[in-house]
Amino acid sequence: MAGRDFLSNLDMTAAELRAVMDTAHSMKRGQWRGVKPLAGLSLALVFEKSSLRTRTTFDVGMYQLGGHAITLSNTEIGLGTRERVSDVARNLERWVDGVMGRVYLQQTLHELADHAAIPIINGLSDMLHPAQLLADYQTIEEAFGPNLRGKRVVYIGDGNNLANSHIHMGILTGSDVTIVTPVGYEPNAGVLMDAVNNGTRITLTHDLGAIEGADVLYTDVWISMGMEAEADIRRRAFQGYQVTPGMLDTLAPDGIFLHCLPAHYGEETVPEATEHPKSRVFDQAENRLHAQKALLYHLLGATKPRW
């Protein structure tokens, strides 16, 4: 993966995902403590959207691996407004060794990648959230081991970037992915075609009964950043889709609950669910650090410092 872009989980093969996951687990066990494979390297963190976990974990991850991160807000850069995205890319590639972008449009990341000869990492777009899914599957592996073929992963809620990336991870891992949404809020059609083209079966349903017996139940906010104008419509559409402790009691005996956070309590879930014995929500948040450090190592570890 050295020097490549990471815009989608499908930018990895299953074997490459396995290597990243193994590295993430070993990093969490402390086996890399004191090792600085990214010494002398810099990563630009470009934000159109606000962030707690993405900003902190990429910054701390670079520091722990011996590198440096610089945070650039859209107020400073003005992607596509103050300056063309292509020009931003051409400037950054002269100074830093990689760029992580947390942006609105997936196309923005592709434009950065098209014009920069350094790795571009998708820290979130409205289409996909692949870095999050690395941490999610690290958490799932901690519960069930590395062979997830046939494990039932049920995503409930909006068919958004998280749902789309769950479909991609089903392709890579062989997990049995079910997406439960209200009518009209299904995942992206192009992402569903990715599953068809890879011969992967994804279950789409509006039936909440699909949750029963699941190994993993996953939810996300109903109203993502940029969708505030739709808030009232979405709250009405998603009535009944709130994850509650009672819903968690219907999972498999060793089933787990995941949420990428932040949680909008009273909407897609309640505090009693994130604090439930089956919740691994905060382990999942911790694993953003370990999974992204592993990703950074595999993308940048062979890069020689410029000075």
PDB file of C-alpha atoms in Angstrom, residues 18 43 48 80 98 106 152 170 200 215 233 244 263 267 305:
ATOM      1  CA  ARG A  18      -5.632  -8.210   6.972  1.00  0.00           C
ATOM      2  CA  LEU A  43       0.615  14.870   7.438  1.00  0.00           C
ATOM      3  CA  GLU A  48     -14.332  21.125   5.977  1.00  0.00           C
ATOM      4  CA  GLY A  80     -12.818  25.351  -4.077  1.00  0.00           C
ATOM      5  CA  GLY A  98       0.321  12.906   2.981  1.00  0.00           C
ATOM      6  CA  GLN A 106     -16.144  12.499  -2.223  1.00  0.00           C
ATOM      7  CA  ARG A 152     -24.142 -10.967  11.034  1.00  0.00           C
ATOM      8  CA  GLY A 170     -18.724  -6.884   3.770  1.00  0.00           C
ATOM      9  CA  THR A 200     -21.274 -10.179  -2.403  1.00  0.00           C
ATOM     10  CA  ASP A 215     -23.656 -10.456  16.138  1.00  0.00           C
ATOM     11  CA  ILE A 233     -38.570  15.300   8.167  1.00  0.00           C
ATOM     12  CA  THR A 244     -32.578   0.951  22.935  1.00  0.00           C
ATOM     13  CA  ALA A 263     -24.439  10.259  19.444  1.00  0.00           C
ATOM     14  CA  GLU A 267     -32.762  10.266  18.361  1.00  0.00           C
ATOM     15  CA  PRO A 305      12.015  12.196   4.918  1.00  0.00           C
TER      16      PRO A 305
END
